[in-house]
Short mmCIF file of C-alpha atoms and ligand atoms in Angstrom, two decimals:
data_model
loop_
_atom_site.label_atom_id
_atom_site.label_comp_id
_atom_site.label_asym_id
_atom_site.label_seq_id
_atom_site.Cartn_x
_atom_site.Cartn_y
_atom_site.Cartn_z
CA UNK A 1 19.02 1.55 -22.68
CA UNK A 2 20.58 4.52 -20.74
CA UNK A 3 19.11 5.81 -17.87
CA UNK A 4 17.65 9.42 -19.91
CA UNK A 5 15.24 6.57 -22.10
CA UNK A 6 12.07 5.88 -20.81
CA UNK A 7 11.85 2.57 -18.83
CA UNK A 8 8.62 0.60 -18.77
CA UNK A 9 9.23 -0.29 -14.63
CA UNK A 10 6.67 -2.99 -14.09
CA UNK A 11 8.58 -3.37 -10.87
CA UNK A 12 6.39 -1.40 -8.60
CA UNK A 13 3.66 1.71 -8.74
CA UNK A 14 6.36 3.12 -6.54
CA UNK A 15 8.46 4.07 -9.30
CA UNK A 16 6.36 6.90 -10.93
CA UNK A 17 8.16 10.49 -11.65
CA UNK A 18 6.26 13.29 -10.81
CA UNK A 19 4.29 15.28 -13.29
CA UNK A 20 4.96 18.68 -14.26
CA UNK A 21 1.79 19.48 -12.79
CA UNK A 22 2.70 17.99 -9.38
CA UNK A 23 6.20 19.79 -9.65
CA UNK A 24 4.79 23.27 -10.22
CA UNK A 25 2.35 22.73 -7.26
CA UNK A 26 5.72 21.64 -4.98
CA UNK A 27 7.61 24.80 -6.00
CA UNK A 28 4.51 27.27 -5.44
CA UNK A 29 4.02 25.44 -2.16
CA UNK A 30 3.54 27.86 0.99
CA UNK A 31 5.97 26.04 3.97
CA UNK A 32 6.55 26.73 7.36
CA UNK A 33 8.22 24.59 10.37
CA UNK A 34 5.50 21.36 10.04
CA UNK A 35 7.57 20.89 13.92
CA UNK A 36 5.52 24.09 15.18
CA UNK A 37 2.20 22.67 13.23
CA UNK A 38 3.63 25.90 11.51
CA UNK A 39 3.14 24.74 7.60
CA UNK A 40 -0.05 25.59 5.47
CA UNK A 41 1.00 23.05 3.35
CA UNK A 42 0.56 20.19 5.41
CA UNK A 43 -1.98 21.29 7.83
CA UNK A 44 -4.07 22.03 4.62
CA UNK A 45 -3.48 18.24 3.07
CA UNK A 46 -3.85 17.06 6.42
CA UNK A 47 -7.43 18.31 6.39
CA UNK A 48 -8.14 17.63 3.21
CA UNK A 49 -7.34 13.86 3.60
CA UNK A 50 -9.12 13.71 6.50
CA UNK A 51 -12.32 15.01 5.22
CA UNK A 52 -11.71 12.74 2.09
CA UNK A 53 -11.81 9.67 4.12
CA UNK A 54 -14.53 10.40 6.72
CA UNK A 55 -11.89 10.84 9.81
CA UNK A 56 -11.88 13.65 12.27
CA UNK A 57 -7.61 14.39 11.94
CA UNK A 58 -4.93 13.78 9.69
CA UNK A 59 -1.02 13.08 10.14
CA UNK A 60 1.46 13.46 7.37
CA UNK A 61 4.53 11.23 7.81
CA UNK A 62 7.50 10.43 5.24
CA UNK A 63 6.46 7.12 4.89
CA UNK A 64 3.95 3.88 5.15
CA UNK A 65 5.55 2.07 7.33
CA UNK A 66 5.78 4.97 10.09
CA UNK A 67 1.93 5.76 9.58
CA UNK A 68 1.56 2.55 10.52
CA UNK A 69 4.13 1.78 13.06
CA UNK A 70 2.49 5.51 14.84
CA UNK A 71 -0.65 3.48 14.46
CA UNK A 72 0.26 0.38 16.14
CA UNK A 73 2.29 2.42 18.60
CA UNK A 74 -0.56 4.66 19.64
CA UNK A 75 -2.91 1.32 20.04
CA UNK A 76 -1.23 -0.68 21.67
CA UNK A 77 1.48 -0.49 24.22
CA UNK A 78 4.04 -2.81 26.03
CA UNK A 79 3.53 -6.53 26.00
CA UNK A 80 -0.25 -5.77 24.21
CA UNK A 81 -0.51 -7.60 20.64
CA UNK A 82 -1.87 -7.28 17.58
CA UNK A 83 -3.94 -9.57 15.02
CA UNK A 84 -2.81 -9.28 11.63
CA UNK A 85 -2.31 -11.07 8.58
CA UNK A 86 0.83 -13.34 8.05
CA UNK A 87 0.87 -11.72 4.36
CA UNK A 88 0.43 -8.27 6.34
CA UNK A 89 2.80 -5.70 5.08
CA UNK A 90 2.82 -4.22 8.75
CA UNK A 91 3.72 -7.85 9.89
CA UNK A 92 6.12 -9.47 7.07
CA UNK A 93 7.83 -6.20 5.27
CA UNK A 94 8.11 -3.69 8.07
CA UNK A 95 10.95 -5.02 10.10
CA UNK A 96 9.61 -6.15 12.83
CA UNK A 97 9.35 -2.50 13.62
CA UNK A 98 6.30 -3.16 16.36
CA UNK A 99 8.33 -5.48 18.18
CA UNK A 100 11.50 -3.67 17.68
CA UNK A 101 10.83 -0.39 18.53
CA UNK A 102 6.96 -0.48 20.09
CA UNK A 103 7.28 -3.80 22.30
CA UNK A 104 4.08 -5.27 20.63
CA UNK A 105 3.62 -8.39 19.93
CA UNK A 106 2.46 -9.46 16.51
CA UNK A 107 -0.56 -12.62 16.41
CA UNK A 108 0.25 -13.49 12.80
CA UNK A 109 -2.83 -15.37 11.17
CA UNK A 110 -2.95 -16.91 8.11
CA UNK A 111 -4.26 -14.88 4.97
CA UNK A 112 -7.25 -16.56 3.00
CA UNK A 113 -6.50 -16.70 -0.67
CA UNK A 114 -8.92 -13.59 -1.03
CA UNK A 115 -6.48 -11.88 1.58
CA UNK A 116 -8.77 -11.94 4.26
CA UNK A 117 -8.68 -13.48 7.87
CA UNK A 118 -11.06 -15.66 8.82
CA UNK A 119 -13.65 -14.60 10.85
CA UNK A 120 -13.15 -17.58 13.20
CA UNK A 121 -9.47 -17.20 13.35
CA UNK A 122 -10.14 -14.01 14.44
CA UNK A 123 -12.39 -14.48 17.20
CA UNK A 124 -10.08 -17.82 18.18
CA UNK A 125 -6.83 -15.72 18.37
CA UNK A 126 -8.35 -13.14 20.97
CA UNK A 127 -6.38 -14.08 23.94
CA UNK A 128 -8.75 -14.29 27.22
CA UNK A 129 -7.54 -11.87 30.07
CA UNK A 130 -4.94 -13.92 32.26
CA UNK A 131 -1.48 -13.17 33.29
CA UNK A 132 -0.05 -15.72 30.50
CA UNK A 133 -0.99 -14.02 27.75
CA UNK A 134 -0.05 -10.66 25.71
CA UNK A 135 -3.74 -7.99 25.97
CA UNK A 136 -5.06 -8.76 22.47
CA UNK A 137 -5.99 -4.90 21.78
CA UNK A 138 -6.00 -4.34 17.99
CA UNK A 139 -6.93 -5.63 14.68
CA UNK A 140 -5.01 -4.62 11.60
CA UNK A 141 -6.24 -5.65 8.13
CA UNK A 142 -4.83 -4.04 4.57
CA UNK A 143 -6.95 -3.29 1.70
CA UNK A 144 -6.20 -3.66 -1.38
CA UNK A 145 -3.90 -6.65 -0.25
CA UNK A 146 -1.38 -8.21 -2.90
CA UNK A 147 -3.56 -5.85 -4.98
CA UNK A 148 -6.26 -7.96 -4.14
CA UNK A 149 -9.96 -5.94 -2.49
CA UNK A 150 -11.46 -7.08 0.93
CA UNK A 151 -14.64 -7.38 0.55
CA UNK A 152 -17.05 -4.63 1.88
CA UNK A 153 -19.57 -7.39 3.78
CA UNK A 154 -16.40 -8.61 5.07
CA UNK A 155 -14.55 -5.83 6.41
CA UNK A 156 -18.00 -4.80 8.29
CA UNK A 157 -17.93 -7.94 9.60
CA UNK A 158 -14.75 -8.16 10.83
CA UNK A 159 -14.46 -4.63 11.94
CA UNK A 160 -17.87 -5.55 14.48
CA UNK A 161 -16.36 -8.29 15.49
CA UNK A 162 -13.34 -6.99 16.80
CA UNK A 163 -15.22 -3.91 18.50
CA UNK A 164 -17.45 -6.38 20.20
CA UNK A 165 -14.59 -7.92 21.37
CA UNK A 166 -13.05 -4.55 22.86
CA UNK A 167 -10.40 -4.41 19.91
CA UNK A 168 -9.74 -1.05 18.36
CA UNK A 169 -9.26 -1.56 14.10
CA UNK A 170 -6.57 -0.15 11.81
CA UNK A 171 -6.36 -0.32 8.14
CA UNK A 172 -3.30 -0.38 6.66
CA UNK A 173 -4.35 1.25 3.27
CA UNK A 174 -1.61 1.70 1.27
CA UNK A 175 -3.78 0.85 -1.80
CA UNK A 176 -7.35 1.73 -0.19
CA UNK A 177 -7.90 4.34 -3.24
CA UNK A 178 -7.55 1.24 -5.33
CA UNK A 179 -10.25 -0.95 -3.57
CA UNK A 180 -12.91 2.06 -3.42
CA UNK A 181 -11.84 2.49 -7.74
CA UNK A 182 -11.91 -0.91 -8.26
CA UNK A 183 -15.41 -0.91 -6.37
CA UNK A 184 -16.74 2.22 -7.66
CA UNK A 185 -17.44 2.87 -3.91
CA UNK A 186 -16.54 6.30 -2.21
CA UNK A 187 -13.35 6.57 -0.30
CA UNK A 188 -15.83 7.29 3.48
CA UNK A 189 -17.38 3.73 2.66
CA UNK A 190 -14.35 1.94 2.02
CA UNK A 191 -12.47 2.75 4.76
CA UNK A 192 -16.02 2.58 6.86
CA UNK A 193 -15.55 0.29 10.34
CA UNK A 194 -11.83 1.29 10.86
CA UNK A 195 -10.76 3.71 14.13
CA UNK A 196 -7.22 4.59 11.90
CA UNK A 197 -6.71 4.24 8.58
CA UNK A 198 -2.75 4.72 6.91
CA UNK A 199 -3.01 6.06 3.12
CA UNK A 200 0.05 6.23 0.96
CA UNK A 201 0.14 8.87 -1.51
CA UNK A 202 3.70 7.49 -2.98
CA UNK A 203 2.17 4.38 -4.64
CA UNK A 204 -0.26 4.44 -7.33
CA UNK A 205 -1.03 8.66 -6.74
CA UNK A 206 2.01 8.87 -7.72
CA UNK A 207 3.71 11.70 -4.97
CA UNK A 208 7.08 11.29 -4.45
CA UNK A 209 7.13 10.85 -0.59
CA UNK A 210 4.63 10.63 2.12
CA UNK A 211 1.62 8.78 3.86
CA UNK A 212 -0.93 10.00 5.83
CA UNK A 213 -2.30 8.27 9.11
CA UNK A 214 -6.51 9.35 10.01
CA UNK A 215 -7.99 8.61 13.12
CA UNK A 216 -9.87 10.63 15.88
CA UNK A 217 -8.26 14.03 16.98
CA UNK A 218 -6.56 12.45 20.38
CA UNK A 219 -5.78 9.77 18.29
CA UNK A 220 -3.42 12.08 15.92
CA UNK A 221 -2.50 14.07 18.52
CA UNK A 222 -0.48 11.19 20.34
CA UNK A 223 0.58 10.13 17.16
CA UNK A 224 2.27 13.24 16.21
CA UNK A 225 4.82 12.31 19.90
CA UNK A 226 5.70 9.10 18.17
CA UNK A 227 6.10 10.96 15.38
CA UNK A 228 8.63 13.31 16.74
CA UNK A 229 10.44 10.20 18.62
CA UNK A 230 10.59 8.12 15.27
CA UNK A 231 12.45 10.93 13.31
CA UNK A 232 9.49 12.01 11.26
CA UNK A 233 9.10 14.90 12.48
CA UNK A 234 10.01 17.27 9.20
CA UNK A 235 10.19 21.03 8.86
CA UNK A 236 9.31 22.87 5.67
CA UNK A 237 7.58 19.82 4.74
CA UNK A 238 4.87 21.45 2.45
CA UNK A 239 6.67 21.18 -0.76
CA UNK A 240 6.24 17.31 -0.61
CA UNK A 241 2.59 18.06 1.34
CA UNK A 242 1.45 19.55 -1.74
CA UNK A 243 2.32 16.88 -4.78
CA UNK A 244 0.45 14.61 -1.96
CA UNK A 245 -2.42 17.23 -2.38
CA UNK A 246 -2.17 17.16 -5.97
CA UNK A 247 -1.75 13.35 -5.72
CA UNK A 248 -5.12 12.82 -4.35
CA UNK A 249 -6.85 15.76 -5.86
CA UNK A 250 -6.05 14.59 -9.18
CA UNK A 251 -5.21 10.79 -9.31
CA UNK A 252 -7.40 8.91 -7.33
CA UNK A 253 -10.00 8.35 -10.32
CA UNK A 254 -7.29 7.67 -13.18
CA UNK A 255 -6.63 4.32 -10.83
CA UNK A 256 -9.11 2.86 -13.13
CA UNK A 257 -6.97 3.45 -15.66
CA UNK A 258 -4.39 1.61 -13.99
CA UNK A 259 -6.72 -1.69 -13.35
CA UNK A 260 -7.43 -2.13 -17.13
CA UNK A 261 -3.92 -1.56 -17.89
CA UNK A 262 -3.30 -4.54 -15.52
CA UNK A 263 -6.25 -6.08 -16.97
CA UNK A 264 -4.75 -5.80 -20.54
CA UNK A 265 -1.41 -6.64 -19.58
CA UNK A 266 -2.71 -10.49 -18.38
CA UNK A 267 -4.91 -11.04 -21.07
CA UNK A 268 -1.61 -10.39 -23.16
CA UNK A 269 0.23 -12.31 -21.45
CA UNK A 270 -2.35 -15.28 -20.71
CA UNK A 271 -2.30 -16.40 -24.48
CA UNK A 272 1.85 -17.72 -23.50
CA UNK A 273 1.68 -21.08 -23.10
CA UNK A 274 4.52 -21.40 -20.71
CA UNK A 275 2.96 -18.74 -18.35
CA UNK A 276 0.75 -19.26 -15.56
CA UNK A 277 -1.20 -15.85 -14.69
CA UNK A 278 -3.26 -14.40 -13.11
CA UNK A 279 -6.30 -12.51 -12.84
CA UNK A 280 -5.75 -8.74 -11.83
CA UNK A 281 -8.62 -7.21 -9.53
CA UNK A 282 -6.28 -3.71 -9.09
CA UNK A 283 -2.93 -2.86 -10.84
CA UNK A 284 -1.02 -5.98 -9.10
CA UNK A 285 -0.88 -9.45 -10.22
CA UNK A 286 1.32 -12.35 -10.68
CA UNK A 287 2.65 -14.55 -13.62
CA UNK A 288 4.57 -17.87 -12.88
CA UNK A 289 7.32 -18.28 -15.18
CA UNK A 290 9.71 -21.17 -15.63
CA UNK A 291 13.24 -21.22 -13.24
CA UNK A 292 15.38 -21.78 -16.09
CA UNK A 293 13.46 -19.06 -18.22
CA UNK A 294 13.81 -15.75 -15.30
CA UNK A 295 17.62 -15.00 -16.44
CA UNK A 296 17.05 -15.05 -20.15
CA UNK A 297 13.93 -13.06 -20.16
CA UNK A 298 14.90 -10.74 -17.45
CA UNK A 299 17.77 -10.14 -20.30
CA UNK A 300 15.61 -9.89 -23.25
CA UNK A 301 13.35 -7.16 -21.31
CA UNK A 302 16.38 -5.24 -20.11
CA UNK A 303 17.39 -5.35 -23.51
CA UNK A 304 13.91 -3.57 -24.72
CA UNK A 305 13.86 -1.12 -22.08
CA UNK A 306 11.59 -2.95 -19.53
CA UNK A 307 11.91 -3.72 -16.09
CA UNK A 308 10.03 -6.26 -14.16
CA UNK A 309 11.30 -8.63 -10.69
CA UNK A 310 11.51 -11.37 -12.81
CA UNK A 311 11.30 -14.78 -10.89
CA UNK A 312 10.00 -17.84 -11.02
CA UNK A 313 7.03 -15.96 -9.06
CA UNK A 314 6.73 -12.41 -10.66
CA UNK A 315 4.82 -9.58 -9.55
CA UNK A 316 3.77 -7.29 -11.94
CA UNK A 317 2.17 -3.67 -11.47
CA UNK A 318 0.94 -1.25 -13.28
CA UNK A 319 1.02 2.70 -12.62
CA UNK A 320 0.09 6.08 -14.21
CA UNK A 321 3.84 5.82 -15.88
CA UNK A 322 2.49 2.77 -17.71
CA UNK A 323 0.13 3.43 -20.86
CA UNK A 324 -1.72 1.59 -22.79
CA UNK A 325 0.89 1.72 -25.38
CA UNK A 326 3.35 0.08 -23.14
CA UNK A 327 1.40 -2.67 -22.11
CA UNK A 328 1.28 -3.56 -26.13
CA UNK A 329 5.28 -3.35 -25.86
CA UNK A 330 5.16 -5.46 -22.76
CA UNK A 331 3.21 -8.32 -24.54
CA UNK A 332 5.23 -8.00 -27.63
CA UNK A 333 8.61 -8.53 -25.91
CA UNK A 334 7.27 -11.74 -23.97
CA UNK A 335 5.66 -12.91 -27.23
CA UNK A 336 8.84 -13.09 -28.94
CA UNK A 337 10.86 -14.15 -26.02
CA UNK A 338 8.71 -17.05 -25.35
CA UNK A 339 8.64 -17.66 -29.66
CA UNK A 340 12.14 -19.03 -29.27
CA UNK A 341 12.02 -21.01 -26.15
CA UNK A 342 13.30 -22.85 -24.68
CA UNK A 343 15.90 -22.89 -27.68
CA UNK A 344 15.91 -25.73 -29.87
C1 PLP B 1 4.24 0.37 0.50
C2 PLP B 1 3.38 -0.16 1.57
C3 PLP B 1 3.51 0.25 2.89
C4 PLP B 1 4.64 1.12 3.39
O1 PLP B 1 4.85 2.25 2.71
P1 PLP B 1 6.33 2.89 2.56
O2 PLP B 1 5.99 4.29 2.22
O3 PLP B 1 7.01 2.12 1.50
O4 PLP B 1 7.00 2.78 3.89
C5 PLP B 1 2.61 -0.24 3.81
N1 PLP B 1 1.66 -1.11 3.45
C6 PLP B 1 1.52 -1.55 2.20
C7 PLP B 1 0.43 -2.51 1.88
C8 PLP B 1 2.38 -1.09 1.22
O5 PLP B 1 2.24 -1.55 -0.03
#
């Protein structure tokens, strides 16, 4: 394979190329300095999104992990913590970032196999006001999480627990559009219970760049400081404002597309003996495959123009650059892989 073929990249729905569709909609973007608030662009998708979800204002940043770092940042301040998941993206694959650059202190609590946190860790975790401990100020749950869905009952739940408490909520929804597909609920009621909600449009929608953080007006509007002080503060952003636009304009329903791709793609796989997989509820999932089978097979796929982070624990996902016809390719290439081993 060169690089000009077409890769089947099971790697990640980060990977997608933007459509013609998307492009033409960049270059016929209206910009101005997003600095001055100045670009029609953004300050239209910035609406938009925030109407979408059910939030008064909307921030567009260059990435998911500043929407929510801006969050966190904007909740909580010096020495005041956070509850959130030890699986948490904002927690595990974020740097540190909230105790690096916002002084926050993560509580880490461990993820239930459905992704939740317990409702009793929760509560058990909020530190009582004394000198000794870190102000326990903010909840932060992701949905979907390892493509997983929080439940609906759940997140209600856990969001009224918290605001009894005196916490504020934050969603890290990165996949969120997945969850309400996957659910066939609207994207107001999934996100429903949360005071800030971060959206990526680079994942599954498929935009090349960009998150956006919702949340009350003053909310956003302190946000937008951090935003300045973090580096995200772009100019003549609206050319990557609008494939965002188009992003969830036009490919928030094809998600579904996605899931029984996913779907398809483990059933496939499922009939290999020396597999363990399992069961997609989104366009994530994971297959155990043998140690001393992950270099040979990571070969073979190569070799048919697939890429996947093969490992003795791989993740696989599924996009809207993966068809149905690939999936078919997927299974045949681990079909014939697993044939011949281990060789005789
Ligand atoms: C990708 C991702 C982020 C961060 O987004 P980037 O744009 O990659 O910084 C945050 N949370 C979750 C759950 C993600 O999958």
């Amino acid at each position: 394979m060169n690089e000009q073929q077409h890769w089947i990249d099971l790697r990640s729905d980060t990977v997608t190329q933007p459509s013609p569709a998307m492009r033409a909609a960049m270059a016929a973007a209206e910009v101005g300095d997003d600095v001055y608030a100045d670009d029609p662009t953004v300050n239209r998708l910035q609406d938009f999104a925030a109407d979408l979800f059910g939030h008064e204002a909307g921030m567009f940043a260059p990435s998911g992990t500043q929407t929510n770092l801006i969050a966190l940042m904007t909740h909580c301040g010096r020495g005041d913590e956070y509850l959130v998941g030890q699986e948490a993206h904002t927690y595990k694959y974020e740097g540190g970032g909230a105790a690096v650059l916002g002084s926050i202190q993560p509580q880490p609590i461990a993820n239930q196999p459905d992704g939740s946190i317990a409702l009793a860790d929760i509560e058990a975790y909020i530190k009582p006001d004394d000198m000794h401990f870190a102000r326990t100020r903010l909840l932060a749950l992701e949905n979907t999480i390892g493509g997983r869905v929080l439940g609906q009952d759940y997140i209600a739940a856990a969001t009224a627990l918290a605001h009894a408490k005196g916490l504020a909520t934050h969603l890290d929804g990165a996949r969120v559009c997945n969850a309400a597909v996957r659910q066939g609920i609207g994207l107001r009621d999934v996100v429903k219970g949360f005071d800030t909600v971060s959206v990526c449009l680079s994942k599954g929608l498929g935009a090349p760049v960009g998150s956006v953080l919702l949340g009350p007006k003053a909310f956003i509007e302190q946000g937008i400081r951090w935003r300045k002080m973090l580096g995200g503060g772009m100019r003549q952003a609206g050319v990557l404002a609008a494939a965002a636009h188009h992003a969830l304009e036009h490919n928030v329903g094809r998600l579904a597309e996605d899931h029984e791709n996913a779907a398809l793609l483990a059933r496939g796989l499922g009939g290999i003996d020396a597999l363990t997989v399992g069961t997609p509820q989104t366009n994530i999932f994971w297959i155990d495959i043998p140690q001393a089978a992950c270099e040979p097979l990571r070969a073979a796929l190569a070799g048919q123009g697939i890429r996947a982070s093969i490992g003795p624990r791989t993740r696989l996902v599924t996009h809207l650059d993966i068809s149905r016809g690939d999936v078919d390719t997927v299974v045949g290439a681990f079909k014939t892989f697993f044939k011949n081993w281990p060789a005789q």
